C-alpha positions as protocol buffer text, in pm:
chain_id: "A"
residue {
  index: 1
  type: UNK
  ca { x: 0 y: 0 z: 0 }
}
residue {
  index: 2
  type: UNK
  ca { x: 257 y: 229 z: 96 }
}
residue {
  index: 3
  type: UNK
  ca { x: 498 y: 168 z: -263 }
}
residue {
  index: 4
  type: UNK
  ca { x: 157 y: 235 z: -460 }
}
residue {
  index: 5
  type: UNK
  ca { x: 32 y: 580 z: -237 }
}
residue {
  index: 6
  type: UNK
  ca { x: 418 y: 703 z: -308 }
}
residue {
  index: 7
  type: UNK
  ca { x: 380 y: 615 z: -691 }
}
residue {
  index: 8
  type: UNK
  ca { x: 54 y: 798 z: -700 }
}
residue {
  index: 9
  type: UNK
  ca { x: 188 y: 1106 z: -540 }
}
residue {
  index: 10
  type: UNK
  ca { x: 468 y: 1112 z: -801 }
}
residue {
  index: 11
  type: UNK
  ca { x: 222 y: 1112 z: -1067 }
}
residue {
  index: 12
  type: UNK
  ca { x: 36 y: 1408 z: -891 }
}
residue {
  index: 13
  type: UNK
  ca { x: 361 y: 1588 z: -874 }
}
residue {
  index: 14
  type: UNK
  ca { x: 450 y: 1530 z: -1229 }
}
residue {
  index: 15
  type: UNK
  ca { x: 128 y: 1606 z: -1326 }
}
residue {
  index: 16
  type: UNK
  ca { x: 144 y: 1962 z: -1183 }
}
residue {
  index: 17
  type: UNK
  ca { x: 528 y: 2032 z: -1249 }
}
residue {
  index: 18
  type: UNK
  ca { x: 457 y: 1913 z: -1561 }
}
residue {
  index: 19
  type: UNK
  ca { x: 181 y: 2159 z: -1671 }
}
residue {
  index: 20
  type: UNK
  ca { x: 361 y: 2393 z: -1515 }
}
residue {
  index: 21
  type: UNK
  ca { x: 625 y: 2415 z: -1730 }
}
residue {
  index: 22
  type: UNK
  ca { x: 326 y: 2340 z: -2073 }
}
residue {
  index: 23
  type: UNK
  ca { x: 212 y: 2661 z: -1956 }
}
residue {
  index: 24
  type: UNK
  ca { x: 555 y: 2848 z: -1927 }
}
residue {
  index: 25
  type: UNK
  ca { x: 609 y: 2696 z: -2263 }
}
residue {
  index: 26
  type: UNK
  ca { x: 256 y: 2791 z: -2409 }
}
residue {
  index: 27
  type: UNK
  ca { x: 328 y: 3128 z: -2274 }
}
residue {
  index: 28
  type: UNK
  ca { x: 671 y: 3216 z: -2444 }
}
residue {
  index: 29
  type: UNK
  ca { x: 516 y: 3074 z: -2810 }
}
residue {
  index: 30
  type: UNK
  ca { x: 204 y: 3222 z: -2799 }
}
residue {
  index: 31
  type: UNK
  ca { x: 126 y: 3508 z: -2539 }
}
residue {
  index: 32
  type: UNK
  ca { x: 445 y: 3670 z: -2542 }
}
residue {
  index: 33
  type: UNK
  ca { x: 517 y: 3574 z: -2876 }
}
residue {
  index: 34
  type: UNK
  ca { x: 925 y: 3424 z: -2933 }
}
residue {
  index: 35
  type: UNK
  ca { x: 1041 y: 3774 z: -3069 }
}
residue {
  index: 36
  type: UNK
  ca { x: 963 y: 3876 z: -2749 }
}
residue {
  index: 37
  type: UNK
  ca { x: 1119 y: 3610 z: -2563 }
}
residue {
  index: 38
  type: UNK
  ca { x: 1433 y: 3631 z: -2776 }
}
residue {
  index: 39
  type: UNK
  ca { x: 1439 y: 4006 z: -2711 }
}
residue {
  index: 40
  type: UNK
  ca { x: 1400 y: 3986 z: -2352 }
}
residue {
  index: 41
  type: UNK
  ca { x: 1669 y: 3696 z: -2390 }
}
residue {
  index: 42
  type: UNK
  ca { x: 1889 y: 3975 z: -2517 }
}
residue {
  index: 43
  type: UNK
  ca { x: 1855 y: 4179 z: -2274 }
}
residue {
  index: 44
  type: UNK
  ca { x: 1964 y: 3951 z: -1986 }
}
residue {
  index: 45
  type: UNK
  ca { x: 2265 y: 3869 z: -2270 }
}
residue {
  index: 46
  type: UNK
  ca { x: 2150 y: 3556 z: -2365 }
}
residue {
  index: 47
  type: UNK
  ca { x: 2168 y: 3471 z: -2715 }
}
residue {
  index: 48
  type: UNK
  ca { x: 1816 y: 3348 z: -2896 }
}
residue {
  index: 49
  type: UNK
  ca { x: 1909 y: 3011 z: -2925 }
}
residue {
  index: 50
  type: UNK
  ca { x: 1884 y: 3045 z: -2534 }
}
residue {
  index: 51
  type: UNK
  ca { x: 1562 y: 3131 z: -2586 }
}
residue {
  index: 52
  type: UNK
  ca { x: 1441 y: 2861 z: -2831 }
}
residue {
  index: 53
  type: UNK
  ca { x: 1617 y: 2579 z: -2614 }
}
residue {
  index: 54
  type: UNK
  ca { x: 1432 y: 2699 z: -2284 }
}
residue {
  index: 55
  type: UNK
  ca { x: 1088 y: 2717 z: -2463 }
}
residue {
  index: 56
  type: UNK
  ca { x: 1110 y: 2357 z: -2655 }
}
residue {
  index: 57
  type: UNK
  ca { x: 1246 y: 2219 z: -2333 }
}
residue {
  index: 58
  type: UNK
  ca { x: 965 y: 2365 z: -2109 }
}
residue {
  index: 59
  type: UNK
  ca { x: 678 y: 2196 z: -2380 }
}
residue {
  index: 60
  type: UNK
  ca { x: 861 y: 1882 z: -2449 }
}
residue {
  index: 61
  type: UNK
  ca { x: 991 y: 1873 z: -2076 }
}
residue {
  index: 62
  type: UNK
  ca { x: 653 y: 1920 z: -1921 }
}
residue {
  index: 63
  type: UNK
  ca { x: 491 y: 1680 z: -2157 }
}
residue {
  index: 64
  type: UNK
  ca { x: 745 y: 1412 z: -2091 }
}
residue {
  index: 65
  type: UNK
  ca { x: 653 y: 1466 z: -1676 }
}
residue {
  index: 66
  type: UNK
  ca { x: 307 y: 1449 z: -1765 }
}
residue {
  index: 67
  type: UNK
  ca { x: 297 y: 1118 z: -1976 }
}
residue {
  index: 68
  type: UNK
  ca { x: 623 y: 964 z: -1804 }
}
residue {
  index: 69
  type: UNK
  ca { x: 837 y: 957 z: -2083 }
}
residue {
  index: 70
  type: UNK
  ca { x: 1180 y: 936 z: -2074 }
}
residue {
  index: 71
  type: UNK
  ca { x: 1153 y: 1110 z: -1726 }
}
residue {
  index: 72
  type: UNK
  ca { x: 1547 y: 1109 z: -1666 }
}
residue {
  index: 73
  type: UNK
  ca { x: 1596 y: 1300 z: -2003 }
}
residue {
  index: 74
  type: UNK
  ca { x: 1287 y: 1543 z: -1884 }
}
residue {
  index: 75
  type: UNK
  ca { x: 1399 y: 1595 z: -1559 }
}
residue {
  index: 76
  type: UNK
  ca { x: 1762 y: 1694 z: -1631 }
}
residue {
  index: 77
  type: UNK
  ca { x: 1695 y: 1906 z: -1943 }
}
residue {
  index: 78
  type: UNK
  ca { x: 1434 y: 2135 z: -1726 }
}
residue {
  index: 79
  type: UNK
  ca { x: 1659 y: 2128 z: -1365 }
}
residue {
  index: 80
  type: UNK
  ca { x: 1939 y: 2238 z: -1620 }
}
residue {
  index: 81
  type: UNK
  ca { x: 1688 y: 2544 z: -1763 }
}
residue {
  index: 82
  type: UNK
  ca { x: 1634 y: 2625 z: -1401 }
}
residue {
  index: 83
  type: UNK
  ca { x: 1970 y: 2622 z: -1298 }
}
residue {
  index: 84
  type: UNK
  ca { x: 2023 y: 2842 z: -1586 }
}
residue {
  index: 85
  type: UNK
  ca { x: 1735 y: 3060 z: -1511 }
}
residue {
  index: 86
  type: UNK
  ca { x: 1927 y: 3072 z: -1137 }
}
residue {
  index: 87
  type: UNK
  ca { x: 2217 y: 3258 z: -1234 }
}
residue {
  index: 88
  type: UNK
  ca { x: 2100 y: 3446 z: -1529 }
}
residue {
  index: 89
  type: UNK
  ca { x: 1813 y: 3601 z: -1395 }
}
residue {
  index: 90
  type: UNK
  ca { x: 1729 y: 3539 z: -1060 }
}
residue {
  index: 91
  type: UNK
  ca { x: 2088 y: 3544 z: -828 }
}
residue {
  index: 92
  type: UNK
  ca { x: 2118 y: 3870 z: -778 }
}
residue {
  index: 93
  type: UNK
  ca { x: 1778 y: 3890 z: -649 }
}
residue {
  index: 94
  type: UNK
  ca { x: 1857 y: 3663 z: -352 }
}
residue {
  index: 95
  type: UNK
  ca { x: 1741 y: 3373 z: -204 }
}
residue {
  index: 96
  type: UNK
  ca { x: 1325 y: 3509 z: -223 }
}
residue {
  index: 97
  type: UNK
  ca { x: 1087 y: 3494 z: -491 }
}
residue {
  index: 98
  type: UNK
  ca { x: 920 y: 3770 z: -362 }
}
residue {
  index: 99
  type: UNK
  ca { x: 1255 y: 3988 z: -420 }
}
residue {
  index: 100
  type: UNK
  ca { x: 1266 y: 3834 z: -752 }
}
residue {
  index: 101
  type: UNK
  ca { x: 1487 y: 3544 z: -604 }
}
residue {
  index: 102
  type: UNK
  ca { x: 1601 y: 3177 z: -673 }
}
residue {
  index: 103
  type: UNK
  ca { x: 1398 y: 3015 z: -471 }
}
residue {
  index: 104
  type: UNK
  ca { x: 1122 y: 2871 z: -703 }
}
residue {
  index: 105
  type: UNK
  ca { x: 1399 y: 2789 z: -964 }
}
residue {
  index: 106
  type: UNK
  ca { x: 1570 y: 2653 z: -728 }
}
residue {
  index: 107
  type: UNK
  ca { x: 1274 y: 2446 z: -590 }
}
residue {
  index: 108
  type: UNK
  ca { x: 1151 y: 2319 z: -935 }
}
residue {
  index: 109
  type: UNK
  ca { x: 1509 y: 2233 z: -1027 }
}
residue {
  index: 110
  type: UNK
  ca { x: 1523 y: 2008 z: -747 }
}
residue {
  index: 111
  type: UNK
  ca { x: 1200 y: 1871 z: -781 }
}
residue {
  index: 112
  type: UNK
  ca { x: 1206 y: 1798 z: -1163 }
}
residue {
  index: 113
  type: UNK
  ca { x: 1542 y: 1579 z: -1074 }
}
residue {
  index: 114
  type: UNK
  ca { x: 1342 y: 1354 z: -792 }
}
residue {
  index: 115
  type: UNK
  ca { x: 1075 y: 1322 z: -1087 }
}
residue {
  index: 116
  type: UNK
  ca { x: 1276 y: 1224 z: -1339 }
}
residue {
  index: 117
  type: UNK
  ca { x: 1460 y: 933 z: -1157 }
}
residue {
  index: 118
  type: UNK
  ca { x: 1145 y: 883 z: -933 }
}
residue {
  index: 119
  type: UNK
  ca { x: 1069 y: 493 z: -1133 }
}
residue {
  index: 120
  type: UNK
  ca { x: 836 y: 399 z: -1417 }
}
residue {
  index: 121
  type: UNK
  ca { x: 498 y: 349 z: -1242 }
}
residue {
  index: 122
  type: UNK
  ca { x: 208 y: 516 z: -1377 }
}
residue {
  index: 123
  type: UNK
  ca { x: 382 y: 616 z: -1660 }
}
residue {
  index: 124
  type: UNK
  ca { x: 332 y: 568 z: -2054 }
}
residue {
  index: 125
  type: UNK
  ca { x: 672 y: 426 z: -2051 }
}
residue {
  index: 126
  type: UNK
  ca { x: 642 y: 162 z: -1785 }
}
residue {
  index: 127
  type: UNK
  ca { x: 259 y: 83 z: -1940 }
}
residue {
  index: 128
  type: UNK
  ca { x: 478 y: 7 z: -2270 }
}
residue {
  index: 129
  type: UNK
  ca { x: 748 y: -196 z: -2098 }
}
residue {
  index: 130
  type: UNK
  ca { x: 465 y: -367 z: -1872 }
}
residue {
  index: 131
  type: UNK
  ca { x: 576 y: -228 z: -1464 }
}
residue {
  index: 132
  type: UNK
  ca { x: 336 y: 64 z: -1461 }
}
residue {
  index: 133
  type: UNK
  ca { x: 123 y: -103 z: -1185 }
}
residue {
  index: 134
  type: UNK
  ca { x: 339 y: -394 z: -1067 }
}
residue {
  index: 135
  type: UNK
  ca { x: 353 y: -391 z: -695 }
}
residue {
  index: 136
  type: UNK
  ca { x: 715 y: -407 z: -576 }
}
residue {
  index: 137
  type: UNK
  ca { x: 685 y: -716 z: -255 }
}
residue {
  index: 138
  type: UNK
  ca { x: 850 y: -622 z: 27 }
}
residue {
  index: 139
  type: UNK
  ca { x: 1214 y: -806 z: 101 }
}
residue {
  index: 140
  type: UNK
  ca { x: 1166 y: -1096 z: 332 }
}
């Protein structure tokens, strides 16, 4: 009981860290529109391909958490956007979001790692290779 309450919590966490970053993603292509992105990019001297990268990672990423596929490849690409996103733009703010800080970067850097390398249940991926609801027994 306990292995399949932590797998469903996983899933609720990648299901809400993952739309998180489909939205961030949804926002820089179509609200603010990539010129803008690229331009604001710029300012922070990032060149556009900076730009691009972090916007296909944040859809594909956040997709991947959301269906479970290839979660290790998911959760490093979008901890390393964070980590980016850390020192480029949000260091010199200090440690509080509220000051314009690291510490939601920092948090959903962390947190996109555990998900990544949190196992294949109740994923597309483990449904495909057959251990998305195999119950793990206990060692003896």
């Amino acid at each position: 009981m306990q292995h399949r309450l932590r797998d469903v919590m996983a899933l609720v966490a990648r299901l809400v860290v993952g739309a998180t970053f489909l939205a961030h993603g949804y926002q820089k292509f179509v609200l603010y529109g990539m010129d803008n992105v690229v331009a604001s990019f710029g300012k922070m001297g990032l060149p556009a391909v900076a730009a691009w990268f972090t916007a296909i990672v944040e859809v594909v990423g956040g997709l991947g958490l959301i269906l479970g596929v290839l979660l290790p490849v998911a959760g490093v690409l979008l901890a390393a956007i964070m980590i980016g996103a850390l020192f480029t733009a949000h260091l010199s703010g200090g440690f509080f979001n509220s000051d314009g800080g690291f510490e939601y970067v920092l948090v959903l850097a962390a947190t996109c790692l555990a998900l990544g390398f949190s196992g294949p249940r109740y994923t597309l991926s483990g449904l495909f290779k057959g251990n998305s609801t195999k119950v793990e027994q206990p060692a003896a």
